[in-house]
Amino acid sequence: MSTQSYRIRSGEDLGRVLRDARELRGLTQQETVEQLSLTFDRTRLARIEAGEGFRSLDRALSVLRRLGVE
């Protein structure tokens, strides 16, 4: 897998990167929640992807790493 660089300056940027990483892997929001055993539901993931941000930066980084984003 190739490495992609992203510049994240806002919650919208972070949500966009998360959505792009998920879509690149061909996953729906529900599949992402289930396959990564996330501690939040699909609705919360949709809000995050819409730019509402994460409650915790550590959680955001953990999800992105598990999707292969460094």
Coordinates of N, CA, C and O in Angstrom, one line a residue, residues 17-56:
V17 N -10.4 13.2 5.4 CA -9.4 12.2 5.4 C -9.9 10.8 5.8 O -9.7 9.8 5.2
L18 N -10.7 10.8 6.9 CA -11.3 9.6 7.4 C -12.2 9.0 6.3 O -12.1 7.8 6.0
R19 N -13.1 9.8 5.8 CA -14.0 9.4 4.7 C -13.2 8.8 3.5 O -13.6 7.7 3.0
D20 N -12.2 9.5 3.1 CA -11.4 9.1 1.9 C -10.7 7.8 2.2 O -10.7 6.9 1.3
A21 N -10.2 7.6 3.4 CA -9.5 6.4 3.7 C -10.5 5.2 3.8 O -10.2 4.1 3.3
R22 N -11.7 5.4 4.3 CA -12.7 4.4 4.4 C -13.1 4.0 3.0 O -13.2 2.8 2.6
E23 N -13.4 5.0 2.1 CA -13.9 4.7 0.8 C -12.8 4.1 -0.1 O -13.2 3.2 -0.9
L24 N -11.6 4.4 0.1 CA -10.5 3.8 -0.6 C -10.5 2.3 -0.4 O -10.1 1.5 -1.2
R25 N -10.9 1.9 0.8 CA -10.9 0.5 1.2 C -12.2 -0.2 0.8 O -12.4 -1.3 1.1
G26 N -13.1 0.6 0.3 CA -14.4 0.1 -0.2 C -15.4 -0.3 1.0 O -16.2 -1.1 0.8
L27 N -15.2 0.4 2.1 CA -16.0 0.1 3.2 C -17.2 1.1 3.4 O -17.0 2.3 3.1
T28 N -18.3 0.7 3.8 CA -19.4 1.6 4.2 C -19.1 2.1 5.6 O -18.2 1.5 6.3
Q29 N -19.9 3.0 6.0 CA -19.7 3.5 7.4 C -20.0 2.4 8.4 O -19.2 2.2 9.4
Q30 N -21.0 1.6 8.2 CA -21.4 0.5 9.1 C -20.3 -0.5 9.1 O -19.9 -1.0 10.2
E31 N -19.8 -0.9 7.9 CA -18.7 -1.9 7.9 C -17.5 -1.4 8.6 O -16.8 -2.2 9.3
T32 N -17.2 -0.1 8.5 CA -16.0 0.4 9.2 C -16.2 0.3 10.7 O -15.3 -0.1 11.4
V33 N -17.4 0.7 11.2 CA -17.7 0.6 12.6 C -17.5 -0.9 13.1 O -16.9 -1.1 14.1
E34 N -18.0 -1.8 12.4 CA -18.0 -3.2 12.8 C -16.6 -3.8 12.6 O -16.1 -4.5 13.6
Q35 N -16.0 -3.6 11.5 CA -14.7 -4.2 11.3 C -13.6 -3.7 12.2 O -12.6 -4.4 12.5
L36 N -13.6 -2.4 12.5 CA -12.6 -1.8 13.4 C -13.0 -1.9 14.8 O -12.3 -1.4 15.7
S37 N -14.2 -2.5 15.1 CA -14.7 -2.5 16.5 C -14.7 -1.2 17.2 O -14.2 -1.0 18.3
L38 N -15.2 -0.2 16.5 CA -15.2 1.2 17.1 C -16.1 1.3 18.2 O -17.0 0.5 18.4
T39 N -15.8 2.2 19.1 CA -16.6 2.4 20.3 C -17.8 3.4 20.1 O -18.4 3.8 21.1
F40 N -18.0 3.7 18.9 CA -19.2 4.6 18.5 C -19.9 4.0 17.3 O -19.4 3.1 16.7
D41 N -21.1 4.5 17.1 CA -21.9 3.9 16.0 C -21.8 4.6 14.7 O -21.0 5.6 14.6
R42 N -22.5 4.1 13.7 CA -22.4 4.6 12.3 C -22.8 6.1 12.3 O -22.2 6.9 11.6
T43 N -23.8 6.5 13.1 CA -24.3 7.8 13.1 C -23.2 8.8 13.5 O -23.0 9.9 13.0
R44 N -22.5 8.4 14.6 CA -21.4 9.2 15.1 C -20.3 9.3 14.0 O -19.7 10.4 13.8
L45 N -20.0 8.2 13.3 CA -19.0 8.2 12.2 C -19.4 9.2 11.1 O -18.6 10.0 10.6
A46 N -20.7 9.2 10.8 CA -21.2 10.1 9.8 C -21.0 11.5 10.2 O -20.6 12.4 9.4
R47 N -21.2 11.9 11.4 CA -21.0 13.2 11.9 C -19.5 13.6 11.9 O -19.2 14.7 11.6
I48 N -18.7 12.7 12.3 CA -17.2 12.9 12.2 C -16.8 13.2 10.8 O -16.1 14.2 10.5
E49 N -17.3 12.4 9.9 CA -16.9 12.6 8.5 C -17.5 13.9 7.9 O -16.9 14.5 7.0
A50 N -18.5 14.4 8.5 CA -19.1 15.7 8.1 C -18.4 16.9 8.7 O -18.7 18.0 8.5
G51 N -17.3 16.6 9.5 CA -16.5 17.7 10.0 C -16.8 18.1 11.4 O -16.3 19.1 11.9
E52 N -17.6 17.3 12.2 CA -18.0 17.7 13.5 C -16.8 17.3 14.5 O -16.9 17.7 15.6
G53 N -15.8 16.6 14.0 CA -14.7 16.3 14.8 C -14.8 15.2 15.8 O -15.9 14.6 15.9
F54 N -13.7 14.8 16.3 CA -13.6 13.7 17.3 C -13.6 14.3 18.7 O -13.2 15.4 18.9
R55 N -14.1 13.6 19.6 CA -14.1 14.0 21.0 C -12.6 13.9 21.6 O -12.3 14.6 22.5
S56 N -11.8 13.1 21.0 CA -10.5 12.9 21.5 C -9.5 12.7 20.3 O -9.8 11.9 19.4

